[in-house]
CSV table of C-alpha atoms and ligand atoms in Angstrom, one decimal:
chain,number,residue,atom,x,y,z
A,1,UNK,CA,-7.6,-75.5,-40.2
A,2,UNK,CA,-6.4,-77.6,-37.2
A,3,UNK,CA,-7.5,-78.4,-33.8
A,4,UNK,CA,-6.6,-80.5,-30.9
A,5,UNK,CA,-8.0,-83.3,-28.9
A,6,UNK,CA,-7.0,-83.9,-25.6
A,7,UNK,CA,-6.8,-87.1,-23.5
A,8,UNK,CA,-5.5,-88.0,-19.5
A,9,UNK,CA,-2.8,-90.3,-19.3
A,10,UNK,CA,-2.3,-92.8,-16.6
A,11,UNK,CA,1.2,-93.7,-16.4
A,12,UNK,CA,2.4,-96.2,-14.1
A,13,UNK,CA,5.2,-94.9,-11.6
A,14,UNK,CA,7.7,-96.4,-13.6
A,15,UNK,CA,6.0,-94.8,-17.0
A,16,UNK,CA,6.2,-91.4,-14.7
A,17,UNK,CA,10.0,-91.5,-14.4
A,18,UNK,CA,10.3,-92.2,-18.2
A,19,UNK,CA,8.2,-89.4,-18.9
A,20,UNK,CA,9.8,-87.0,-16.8
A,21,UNK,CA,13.2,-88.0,-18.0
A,22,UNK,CA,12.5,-87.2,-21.6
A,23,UNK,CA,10.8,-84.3,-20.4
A,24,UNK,CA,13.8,-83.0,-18.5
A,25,UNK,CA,16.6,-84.5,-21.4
A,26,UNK,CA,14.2,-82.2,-24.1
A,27,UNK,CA,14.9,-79.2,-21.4
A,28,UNK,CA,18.6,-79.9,-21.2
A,29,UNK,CA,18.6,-80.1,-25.0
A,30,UNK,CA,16.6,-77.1,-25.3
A,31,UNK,CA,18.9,-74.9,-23.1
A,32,UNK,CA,21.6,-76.1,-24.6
A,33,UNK,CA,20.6,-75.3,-28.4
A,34,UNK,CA,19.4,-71.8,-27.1
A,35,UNK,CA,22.9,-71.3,-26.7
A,36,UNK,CA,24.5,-72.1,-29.7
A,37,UNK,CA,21.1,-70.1,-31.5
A,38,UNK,CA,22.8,-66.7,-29.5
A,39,UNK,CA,26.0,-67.3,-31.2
A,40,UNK,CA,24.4,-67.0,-34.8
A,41,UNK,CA,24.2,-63.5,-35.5
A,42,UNK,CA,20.8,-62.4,-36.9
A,43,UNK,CA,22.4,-61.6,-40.8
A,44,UNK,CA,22.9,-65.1,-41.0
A,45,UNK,CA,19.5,-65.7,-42.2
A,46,UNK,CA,15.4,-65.9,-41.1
A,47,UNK,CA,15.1,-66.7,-37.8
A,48,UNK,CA,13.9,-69.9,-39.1
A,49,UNK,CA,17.2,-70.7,-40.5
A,50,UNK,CA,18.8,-69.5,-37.6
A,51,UNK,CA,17.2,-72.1,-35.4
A,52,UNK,CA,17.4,-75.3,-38.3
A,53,UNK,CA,21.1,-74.4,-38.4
A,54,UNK,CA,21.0,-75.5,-34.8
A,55,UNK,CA,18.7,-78.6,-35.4
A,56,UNK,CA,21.4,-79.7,-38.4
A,57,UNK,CA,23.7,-79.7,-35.1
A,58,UNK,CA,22.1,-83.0,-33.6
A,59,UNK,CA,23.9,-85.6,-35.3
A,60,UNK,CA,27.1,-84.5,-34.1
A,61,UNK,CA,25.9,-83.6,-30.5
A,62,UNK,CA,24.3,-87.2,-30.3
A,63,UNK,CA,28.2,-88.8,-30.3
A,64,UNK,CA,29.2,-87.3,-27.3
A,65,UNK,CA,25.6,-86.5,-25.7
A,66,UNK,CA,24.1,-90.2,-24.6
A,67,UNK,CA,20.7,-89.1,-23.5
A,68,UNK,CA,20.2,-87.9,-26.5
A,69,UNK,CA,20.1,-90.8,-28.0
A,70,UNK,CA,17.7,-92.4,-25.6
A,71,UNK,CA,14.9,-89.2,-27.1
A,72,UNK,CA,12.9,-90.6,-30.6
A,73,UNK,CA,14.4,-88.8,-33.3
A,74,UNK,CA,11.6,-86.1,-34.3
A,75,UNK,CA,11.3,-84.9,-30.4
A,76,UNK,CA,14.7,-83.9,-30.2
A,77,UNK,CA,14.2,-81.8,-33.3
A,78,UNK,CA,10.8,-80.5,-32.2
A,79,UNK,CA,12.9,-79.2,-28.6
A,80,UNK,CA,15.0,-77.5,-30.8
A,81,UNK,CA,12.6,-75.7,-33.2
A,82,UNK,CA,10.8,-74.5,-29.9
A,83,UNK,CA,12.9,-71.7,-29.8
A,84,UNK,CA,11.5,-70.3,-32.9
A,85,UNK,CA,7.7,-70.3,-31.4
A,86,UNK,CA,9.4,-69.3,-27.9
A,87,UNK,CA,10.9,-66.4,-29.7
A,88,UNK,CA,7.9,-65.4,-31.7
A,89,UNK,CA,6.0,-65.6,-28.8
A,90,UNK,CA,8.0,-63.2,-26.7
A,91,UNK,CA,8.2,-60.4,-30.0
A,92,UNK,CA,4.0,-60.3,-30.0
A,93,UNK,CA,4.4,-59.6,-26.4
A,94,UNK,CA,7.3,-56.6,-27.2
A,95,UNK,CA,4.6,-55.7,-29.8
A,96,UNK,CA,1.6,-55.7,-27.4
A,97,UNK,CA,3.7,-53.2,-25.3
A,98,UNK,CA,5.0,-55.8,-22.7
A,99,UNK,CA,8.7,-55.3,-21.1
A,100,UNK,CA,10.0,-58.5,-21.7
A,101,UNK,CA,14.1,-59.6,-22.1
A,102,UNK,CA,15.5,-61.6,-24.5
A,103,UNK,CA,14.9,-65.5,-24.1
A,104,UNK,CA,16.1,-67.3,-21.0
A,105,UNK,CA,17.2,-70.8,-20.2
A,106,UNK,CA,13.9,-72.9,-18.9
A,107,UNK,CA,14.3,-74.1,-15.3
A,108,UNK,CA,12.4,-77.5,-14.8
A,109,UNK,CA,9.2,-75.9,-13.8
A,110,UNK,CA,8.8,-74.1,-16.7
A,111,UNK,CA,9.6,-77.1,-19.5
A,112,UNK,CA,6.1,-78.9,-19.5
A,113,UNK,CA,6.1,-80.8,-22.3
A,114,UNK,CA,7.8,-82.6,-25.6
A,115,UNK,CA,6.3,-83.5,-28.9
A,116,UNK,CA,6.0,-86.5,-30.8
A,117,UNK,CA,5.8,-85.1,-34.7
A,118,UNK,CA,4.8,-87.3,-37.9
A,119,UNK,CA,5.8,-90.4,-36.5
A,120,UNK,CA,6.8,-92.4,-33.0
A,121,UNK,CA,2.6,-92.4,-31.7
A,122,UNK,CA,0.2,-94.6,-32.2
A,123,UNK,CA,-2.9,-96.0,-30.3
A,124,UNK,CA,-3.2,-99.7,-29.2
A,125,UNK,CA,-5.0,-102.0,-27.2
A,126,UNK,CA,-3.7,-104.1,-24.2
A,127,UNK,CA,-5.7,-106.1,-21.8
A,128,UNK,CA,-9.1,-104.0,-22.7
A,129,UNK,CA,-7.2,-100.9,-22.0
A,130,UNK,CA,-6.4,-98.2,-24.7
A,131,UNK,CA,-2.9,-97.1,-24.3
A,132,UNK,CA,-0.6,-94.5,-26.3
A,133,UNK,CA,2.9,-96.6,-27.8
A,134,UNK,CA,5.2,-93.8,-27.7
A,135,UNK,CA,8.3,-94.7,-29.5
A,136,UNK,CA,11.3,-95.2,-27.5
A,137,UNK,CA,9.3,-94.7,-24.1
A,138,UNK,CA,6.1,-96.7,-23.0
A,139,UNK,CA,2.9,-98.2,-23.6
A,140,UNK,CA,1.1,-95.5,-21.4
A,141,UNK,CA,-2.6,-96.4,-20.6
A,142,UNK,CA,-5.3,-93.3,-22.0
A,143,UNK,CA,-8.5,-92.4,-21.0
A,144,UNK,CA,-10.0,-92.0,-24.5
A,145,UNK,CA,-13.6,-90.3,-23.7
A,146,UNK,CA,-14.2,-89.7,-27.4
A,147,UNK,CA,-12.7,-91.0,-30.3
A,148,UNK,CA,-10.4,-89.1,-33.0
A,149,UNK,CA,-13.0,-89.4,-36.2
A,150,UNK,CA,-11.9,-91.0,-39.2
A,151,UNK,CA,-10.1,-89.2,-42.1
A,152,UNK,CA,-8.6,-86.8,-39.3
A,153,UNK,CA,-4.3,-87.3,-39.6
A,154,UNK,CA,-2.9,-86.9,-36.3
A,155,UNK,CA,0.2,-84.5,-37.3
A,156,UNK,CA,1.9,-84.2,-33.5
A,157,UNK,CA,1.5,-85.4,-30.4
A,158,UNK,CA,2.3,-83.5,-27.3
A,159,UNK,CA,3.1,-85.1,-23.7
A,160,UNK,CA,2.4,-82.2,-21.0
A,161,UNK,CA,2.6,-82.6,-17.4
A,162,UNK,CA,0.3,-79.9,-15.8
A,163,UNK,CA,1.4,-78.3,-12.1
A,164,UNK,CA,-0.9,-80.8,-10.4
A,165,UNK,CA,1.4,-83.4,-11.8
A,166,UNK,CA,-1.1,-85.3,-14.3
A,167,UNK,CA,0.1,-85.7,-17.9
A,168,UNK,CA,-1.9,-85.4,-20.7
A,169,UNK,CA,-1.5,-86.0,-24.5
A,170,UNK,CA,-2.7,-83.5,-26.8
A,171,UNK,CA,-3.7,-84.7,-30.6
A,172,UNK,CA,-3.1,-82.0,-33.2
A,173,UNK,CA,-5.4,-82.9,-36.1
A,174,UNK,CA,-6.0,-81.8,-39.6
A,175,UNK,CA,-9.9,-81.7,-40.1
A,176,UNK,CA,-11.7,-83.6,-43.1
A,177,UNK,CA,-12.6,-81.0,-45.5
A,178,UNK,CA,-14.8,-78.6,-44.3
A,179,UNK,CA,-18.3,-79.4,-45.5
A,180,UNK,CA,-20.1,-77.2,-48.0
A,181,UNK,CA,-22.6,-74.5,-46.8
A,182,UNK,CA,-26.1,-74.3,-47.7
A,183,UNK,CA,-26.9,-71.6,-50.1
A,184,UNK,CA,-27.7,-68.4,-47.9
A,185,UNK,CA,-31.0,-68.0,-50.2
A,186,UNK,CA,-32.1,-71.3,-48.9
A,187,UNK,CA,-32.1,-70.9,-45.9
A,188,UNK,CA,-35.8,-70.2,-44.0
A,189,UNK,CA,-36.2,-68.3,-40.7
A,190,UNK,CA,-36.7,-71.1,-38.4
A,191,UNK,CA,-32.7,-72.0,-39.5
A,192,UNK,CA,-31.8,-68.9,-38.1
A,193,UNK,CA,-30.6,-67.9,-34.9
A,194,UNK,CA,-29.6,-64.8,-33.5
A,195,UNK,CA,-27.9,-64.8,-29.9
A,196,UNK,CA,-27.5,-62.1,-27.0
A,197,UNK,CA,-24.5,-62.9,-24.9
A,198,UNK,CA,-24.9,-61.7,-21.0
A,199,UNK,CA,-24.3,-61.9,-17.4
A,200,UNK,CA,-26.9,-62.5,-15.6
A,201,UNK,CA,-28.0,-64.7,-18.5
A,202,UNK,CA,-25.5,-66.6,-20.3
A,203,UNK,CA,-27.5,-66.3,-23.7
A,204,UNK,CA,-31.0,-65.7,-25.0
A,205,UNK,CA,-31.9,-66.5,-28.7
A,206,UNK,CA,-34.6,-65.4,-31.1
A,207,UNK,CA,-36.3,-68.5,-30.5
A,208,UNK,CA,-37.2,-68.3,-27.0
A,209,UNK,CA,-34.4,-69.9,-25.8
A,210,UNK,CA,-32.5,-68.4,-22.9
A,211,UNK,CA,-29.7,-70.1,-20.5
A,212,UNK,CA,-28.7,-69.2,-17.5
A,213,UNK,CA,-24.9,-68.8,-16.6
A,214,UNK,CA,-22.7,-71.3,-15.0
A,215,UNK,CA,-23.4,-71.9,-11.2
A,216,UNK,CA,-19.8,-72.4,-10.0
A,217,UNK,CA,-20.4,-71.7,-6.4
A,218,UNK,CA,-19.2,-74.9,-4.6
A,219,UNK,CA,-16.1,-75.2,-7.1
A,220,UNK,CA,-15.1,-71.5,-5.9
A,221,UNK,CA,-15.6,-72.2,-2.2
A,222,UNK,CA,-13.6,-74.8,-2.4
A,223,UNK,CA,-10.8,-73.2,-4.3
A,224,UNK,CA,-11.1,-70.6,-1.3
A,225,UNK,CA,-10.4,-73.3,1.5
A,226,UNK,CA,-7.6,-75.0,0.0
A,227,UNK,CA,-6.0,-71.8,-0.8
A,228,UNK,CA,-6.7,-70.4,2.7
A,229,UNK,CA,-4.9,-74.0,4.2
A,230,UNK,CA,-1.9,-73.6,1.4
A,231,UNK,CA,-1.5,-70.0,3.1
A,232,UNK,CA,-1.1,-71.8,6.6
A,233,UNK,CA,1.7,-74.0,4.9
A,234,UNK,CA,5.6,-73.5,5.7
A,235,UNK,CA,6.2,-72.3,1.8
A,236,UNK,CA,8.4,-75.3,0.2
A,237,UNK,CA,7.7,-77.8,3.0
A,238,UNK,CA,6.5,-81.3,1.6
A,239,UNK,CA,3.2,-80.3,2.6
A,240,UNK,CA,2.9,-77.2,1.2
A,241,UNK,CA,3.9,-78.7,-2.4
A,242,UNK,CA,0.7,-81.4,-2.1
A,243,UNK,CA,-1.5,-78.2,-0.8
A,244,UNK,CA,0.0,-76.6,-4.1
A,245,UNK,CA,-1.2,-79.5,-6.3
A,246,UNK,CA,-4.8,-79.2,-4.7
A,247,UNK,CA,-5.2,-75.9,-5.0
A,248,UNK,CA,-3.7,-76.4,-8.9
A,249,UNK,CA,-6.7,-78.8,-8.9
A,250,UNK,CA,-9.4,-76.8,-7.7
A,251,UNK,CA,-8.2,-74.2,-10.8
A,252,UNK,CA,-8.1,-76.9,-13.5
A,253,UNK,CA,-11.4,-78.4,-12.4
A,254,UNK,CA,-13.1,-75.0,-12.8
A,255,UNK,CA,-11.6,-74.4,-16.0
A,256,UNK,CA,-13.2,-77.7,-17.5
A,257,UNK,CA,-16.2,-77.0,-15.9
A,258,UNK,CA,-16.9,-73.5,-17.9
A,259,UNK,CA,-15.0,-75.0,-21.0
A,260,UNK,CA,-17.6,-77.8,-21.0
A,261,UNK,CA,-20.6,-76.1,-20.6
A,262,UNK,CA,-19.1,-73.7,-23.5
A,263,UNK,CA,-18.6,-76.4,-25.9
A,264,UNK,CA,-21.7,-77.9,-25.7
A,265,UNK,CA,-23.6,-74.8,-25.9
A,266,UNK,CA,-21.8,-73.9,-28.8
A,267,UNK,CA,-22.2,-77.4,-30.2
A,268,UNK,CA,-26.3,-77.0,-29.8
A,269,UNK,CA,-26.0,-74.0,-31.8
A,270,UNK,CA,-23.9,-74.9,-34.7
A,271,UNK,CA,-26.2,-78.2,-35.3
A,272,UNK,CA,-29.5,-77.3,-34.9
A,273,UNK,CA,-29.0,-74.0,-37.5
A,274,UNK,CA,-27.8,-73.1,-40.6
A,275,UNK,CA,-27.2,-69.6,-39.9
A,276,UNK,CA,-25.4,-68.5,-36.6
A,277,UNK,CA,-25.4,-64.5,-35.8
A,278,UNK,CA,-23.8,-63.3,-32.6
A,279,UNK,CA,-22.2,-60.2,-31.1
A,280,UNK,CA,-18.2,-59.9,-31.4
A,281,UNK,CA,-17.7,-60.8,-28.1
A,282,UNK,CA,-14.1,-59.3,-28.1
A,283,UNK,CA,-15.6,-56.1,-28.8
A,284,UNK,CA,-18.5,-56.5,-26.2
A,285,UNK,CA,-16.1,-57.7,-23.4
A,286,UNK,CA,-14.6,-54.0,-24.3
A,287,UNK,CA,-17.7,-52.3,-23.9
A,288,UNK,CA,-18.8,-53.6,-21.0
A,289,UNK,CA,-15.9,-54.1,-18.5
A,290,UNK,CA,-15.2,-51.3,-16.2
A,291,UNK,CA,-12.0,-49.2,-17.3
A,292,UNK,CA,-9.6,-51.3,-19.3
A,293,UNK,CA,-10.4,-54.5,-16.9
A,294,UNK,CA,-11.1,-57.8,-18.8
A,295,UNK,CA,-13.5,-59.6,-16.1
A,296,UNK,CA,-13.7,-63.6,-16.3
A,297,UNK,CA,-17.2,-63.1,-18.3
A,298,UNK,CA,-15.4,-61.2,-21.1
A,299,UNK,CA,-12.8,-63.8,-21.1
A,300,UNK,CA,-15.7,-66.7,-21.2
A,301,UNK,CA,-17.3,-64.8,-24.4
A,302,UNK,CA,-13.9,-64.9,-26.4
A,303,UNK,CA,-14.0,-68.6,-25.7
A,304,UNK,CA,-17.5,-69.0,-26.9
A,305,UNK,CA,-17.1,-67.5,-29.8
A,306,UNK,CA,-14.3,-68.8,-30.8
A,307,UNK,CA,-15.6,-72.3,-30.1
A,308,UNK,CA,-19.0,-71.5,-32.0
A,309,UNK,CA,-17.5,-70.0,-34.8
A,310,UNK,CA,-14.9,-73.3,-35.4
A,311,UNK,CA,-17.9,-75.4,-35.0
A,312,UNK,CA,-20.4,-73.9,-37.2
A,313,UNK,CA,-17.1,-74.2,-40.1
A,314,UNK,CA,-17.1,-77.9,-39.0
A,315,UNK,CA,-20.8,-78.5,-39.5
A,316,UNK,CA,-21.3,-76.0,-42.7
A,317,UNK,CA,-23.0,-73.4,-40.7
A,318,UNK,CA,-22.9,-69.6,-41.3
A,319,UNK,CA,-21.4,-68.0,-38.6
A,320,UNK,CA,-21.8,-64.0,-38.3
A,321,UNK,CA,-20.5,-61.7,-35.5
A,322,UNK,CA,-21.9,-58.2,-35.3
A,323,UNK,CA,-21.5,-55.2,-34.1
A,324,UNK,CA,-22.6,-55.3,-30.3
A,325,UNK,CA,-23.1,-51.5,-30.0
A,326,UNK,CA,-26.1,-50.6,-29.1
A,327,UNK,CA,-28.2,-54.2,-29.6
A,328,UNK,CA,-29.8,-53.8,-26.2
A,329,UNK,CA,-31.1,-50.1,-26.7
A,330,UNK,CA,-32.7,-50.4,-30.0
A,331,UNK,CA,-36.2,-51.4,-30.6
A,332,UNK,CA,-35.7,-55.0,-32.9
A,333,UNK,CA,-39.1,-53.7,-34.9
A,334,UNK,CA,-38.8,-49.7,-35.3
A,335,UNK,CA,-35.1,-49.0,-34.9
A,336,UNK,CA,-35.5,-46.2,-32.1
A,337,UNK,CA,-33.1,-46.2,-29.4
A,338,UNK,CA,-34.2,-45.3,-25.9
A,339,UNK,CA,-32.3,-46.0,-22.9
A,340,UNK,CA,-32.0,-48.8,-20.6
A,341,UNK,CA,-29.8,-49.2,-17.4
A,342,UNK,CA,-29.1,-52.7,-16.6
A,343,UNK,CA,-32.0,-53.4,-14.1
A,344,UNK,CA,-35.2,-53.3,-16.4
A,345,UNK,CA,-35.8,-56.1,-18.2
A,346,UNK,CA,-38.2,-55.5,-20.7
A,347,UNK,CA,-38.0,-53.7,-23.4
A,348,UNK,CA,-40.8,-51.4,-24.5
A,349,UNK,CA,-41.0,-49.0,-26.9
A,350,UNK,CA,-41.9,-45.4,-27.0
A,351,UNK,CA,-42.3,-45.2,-30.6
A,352,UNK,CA,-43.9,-48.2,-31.8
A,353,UNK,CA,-45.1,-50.5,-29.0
A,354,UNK,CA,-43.0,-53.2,-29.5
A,355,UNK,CA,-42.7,-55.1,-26.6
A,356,UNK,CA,-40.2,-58.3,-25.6
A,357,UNK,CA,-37.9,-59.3,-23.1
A,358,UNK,CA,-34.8,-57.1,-22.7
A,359,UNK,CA,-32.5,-59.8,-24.0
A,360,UNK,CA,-35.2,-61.0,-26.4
A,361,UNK,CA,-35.3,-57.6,-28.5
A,362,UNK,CA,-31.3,-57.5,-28.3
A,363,UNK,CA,-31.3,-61.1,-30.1
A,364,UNK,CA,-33.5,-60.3,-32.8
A,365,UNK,CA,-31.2,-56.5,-33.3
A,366,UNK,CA,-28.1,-59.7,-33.5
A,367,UNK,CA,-29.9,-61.6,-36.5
A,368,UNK,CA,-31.0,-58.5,-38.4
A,369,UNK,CA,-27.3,-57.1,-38.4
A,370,UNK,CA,-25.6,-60.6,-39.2
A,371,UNK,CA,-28.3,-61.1,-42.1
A,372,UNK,CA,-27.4,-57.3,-43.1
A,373,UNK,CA,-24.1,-58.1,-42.9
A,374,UNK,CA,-23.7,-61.1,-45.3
A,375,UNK,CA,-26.3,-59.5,-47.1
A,376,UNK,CA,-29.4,-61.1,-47.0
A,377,UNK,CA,-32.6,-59.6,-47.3
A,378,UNK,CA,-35.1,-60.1,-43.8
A,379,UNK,CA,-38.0,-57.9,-44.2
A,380,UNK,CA,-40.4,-61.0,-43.9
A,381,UNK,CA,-38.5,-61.6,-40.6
A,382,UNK,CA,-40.3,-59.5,-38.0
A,383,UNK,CA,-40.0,-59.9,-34.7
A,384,UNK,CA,-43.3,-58.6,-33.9
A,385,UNK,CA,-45.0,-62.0,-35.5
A,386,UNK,CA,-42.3,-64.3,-33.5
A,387,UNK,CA,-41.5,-62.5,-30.4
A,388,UNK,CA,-42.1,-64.7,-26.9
A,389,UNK,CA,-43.9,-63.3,-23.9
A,390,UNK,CA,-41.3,-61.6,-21.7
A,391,UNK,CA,-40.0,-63.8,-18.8
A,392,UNK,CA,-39.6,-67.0,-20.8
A,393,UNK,CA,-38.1,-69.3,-18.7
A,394,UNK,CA,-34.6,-70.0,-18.3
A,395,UNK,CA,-32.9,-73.3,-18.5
A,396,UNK,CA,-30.5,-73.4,-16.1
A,397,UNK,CA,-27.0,-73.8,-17.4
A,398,UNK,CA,-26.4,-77.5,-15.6
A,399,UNK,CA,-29.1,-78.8,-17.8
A,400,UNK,CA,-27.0,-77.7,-21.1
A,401,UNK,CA,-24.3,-79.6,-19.4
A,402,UNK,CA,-26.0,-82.9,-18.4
A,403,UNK,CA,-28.0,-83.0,-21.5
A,404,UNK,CA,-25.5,-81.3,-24.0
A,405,UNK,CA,-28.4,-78.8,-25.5
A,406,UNK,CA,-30.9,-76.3,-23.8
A,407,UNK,CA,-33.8,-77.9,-25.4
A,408,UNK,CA,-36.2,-79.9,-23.3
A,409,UNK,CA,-36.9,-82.2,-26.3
A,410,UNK,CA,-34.3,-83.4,-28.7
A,411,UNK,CA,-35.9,-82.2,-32.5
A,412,UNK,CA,-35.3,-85.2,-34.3
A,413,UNK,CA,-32.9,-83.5,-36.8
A,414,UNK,CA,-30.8,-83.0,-33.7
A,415,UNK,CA,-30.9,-86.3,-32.6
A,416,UNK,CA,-30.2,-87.9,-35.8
A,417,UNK,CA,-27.4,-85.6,-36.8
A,418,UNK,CA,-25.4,-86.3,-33.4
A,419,UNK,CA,-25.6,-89.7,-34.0
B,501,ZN,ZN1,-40.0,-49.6,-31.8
């Protein structure tokens, strides 16, 4: 298992130029070596092979090719392999039913980045200020936010320059081994969390805990004016291209916004239980979109789940995702479906009496599956005994943001385990 961290650099102008020329000599090289790949014919080996036959080519293309030699050794090689992921990237496509062509020569635009592998990185300090000693390049000043924990091995480091013309460095890691799990008979009902995933709502648990979705009102209306001044723009002018970069920015800035707020919800959630259940979001964003549409909320799920269900490996958690058919109509206590279009918001039950917030009920249906599905018994966990009041309030999601958890009080477990 491996995962990235990512840092902002600030190059100077002349640290820009140096960038982008290694940038642009890894695209020449790249474009170059796609070439000589198209002369191998496939029965010459795994596609693998195919593309290290045109690595083993360096050497000699370095004695006539000077730039080449300015690039650390390990990025030139890692512009060449990228033809193998490019590849493989474009047959999953063919797969998924795109129409795609065969591999193309990359025009500058669409060569972002080179990678520093094993070797040619490191972090230093000068003058008070972290920067990132790339081999054969620069001393580039980073904005470090968090540090890379001990006992993780940087394996690669990659140098991107996003459309709105900042360059970041991305740290792919190899995690510490994964700590051990507690034994699933161990674990009491106040460890245990079951979470409904909505709309209007961005989750509710089966402790009482609901969080209301993202409010990301002023980012949009922003977004909406600089796209509406780009539109006024002579396309290409000079100030068309810095309107470009704005709106670019307005994009990006969302994105981090909503990733933020999703990776410190999920955070809360893997440290304060031992046992995560939540609805397979892929299968819910099916469900629940209109024809075959994938709306942004659908897309936000897949993100949380996949961020909750790396960070409950990475705190020896149980993660569980369930079945989301159904978790909203079914009565948590008796089992009996009835009914319920979007608007009401309590659930109530004909058969048995049971009665709990809409989202509430569909929580505790989320536990009892994930426990059933890893197989542990939960008859002494009845929601009937547990169950809130309906309308319990919501914490808005800023709060989860500022405070990085939805609790109003840190539990001192929670506290102590951030530390
Ligand atoms: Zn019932």
């Amino acid at each position: 298992m491996h995962h990235a961290y990512r840092f902002r650099l600030k190059p100077t102008a002349k640290q820009r130029e140096l960038l982008d020329y290694h940038r642009d000599t890894c695209r020449q090289l790249y474009n170059h070596a796609l070439r000589e790949f198209n002369k191998i014919p496939e029965s010459d080996g795994t596609l693998n092979q195919r593309v290290r036959q045109v690595r083993d080519q360096l050497t000699d293309l370095k004695d006539w090719w000077d730039e080449l030699n300015d690039l650390y050794s390990t990025v030139a090689q890692a512009a060449v392999m990228r033809i193998e992921d490019s590849i493989k990237a474009l047959s999953e496509l063919k797969e998924k039913g795109y129409n795609v062509g065969s591999l193309n020569w990359k025009a500058p635009r669409d060569f972002r980045s080179f990678t520093y592998v094993q070797s040619g990185f490191e972090f230093d300090k000068k003058n008070g200020q972290t920067v990132l000693s790339l081999s054969k390049l620069a001393d580039i000043p980073i904005e470090c936010h968090r540090d890379i924990p001990d006992g993780e091995t940087i394996k690669e480091v990659t140098l991107k320059k996003e459309p709105t013309g900042e360059w970041y460095a991305s740290f792919a890691v190899d995690d510490k081994e994964e700590p051990s799990k507690p034994s699933l008979a161990e674990i009491d009902a106040d460890e245990m969390v079951g979470i409904d995933v909505g709309i209007l709502k961005y989750a509710h648990d089966t402790d009482g805990t609901a969080v209301g979705s993202l409010d990301l009102a002023d980012e949009r209306d922003r977004l909406e004016r600089e796209q509406r001044k780009l539109s006024r723009k002579e396309h290409g002018s000079n100030n068309w291209e810095k309107q470009r970069r704005r709106v670019a920015e307005c994009h990006q800035q969302i994105k981090r916004k909503r990733r933020d707020f999703l990776h410190k919800l999920s955070n809360y959630y893997a440290r304060e239980y031992n046992l995560v259940a939540v609805e397979d979001l892929d299968v819910k964003g099916i469900l629940e979109s209109p024809g075959n549409s994938r709306n942004t909320a659908s897309a936000a799920w897949d993100t949380f789940t996949d961020l909750l269900e790396y960070k409950c490996k990475r705190e020896g958690t149980h993660f569980v995702a369930v079945d989301p058919e159904d978790t909203t109509k079914e009565c948590a206590s008796c089992g009996v479906k009835t009914d319920k279009p979007l608007w009401v918001r309590e659930h109530s039950c004909p058969a048995c009496r049971f009665e709990a917030d809409r989202d509430a009920n569909a929580a505790w249906n989320v536990l009892s599956r994930g426990l059933t599905d890893i197989g542990v018994a939960h008859s002494e966990l009845t929601p009937v005994e547990t169950a809130l009041p309906t309308g319990t309030a919501v914490v808005p999601a800023k709060r989860v943001v500022e405070a990085g958890s939805p609790c109003l009080k840190e539990s001192p477990t929670a506290a102590s385990r951030q530390g």
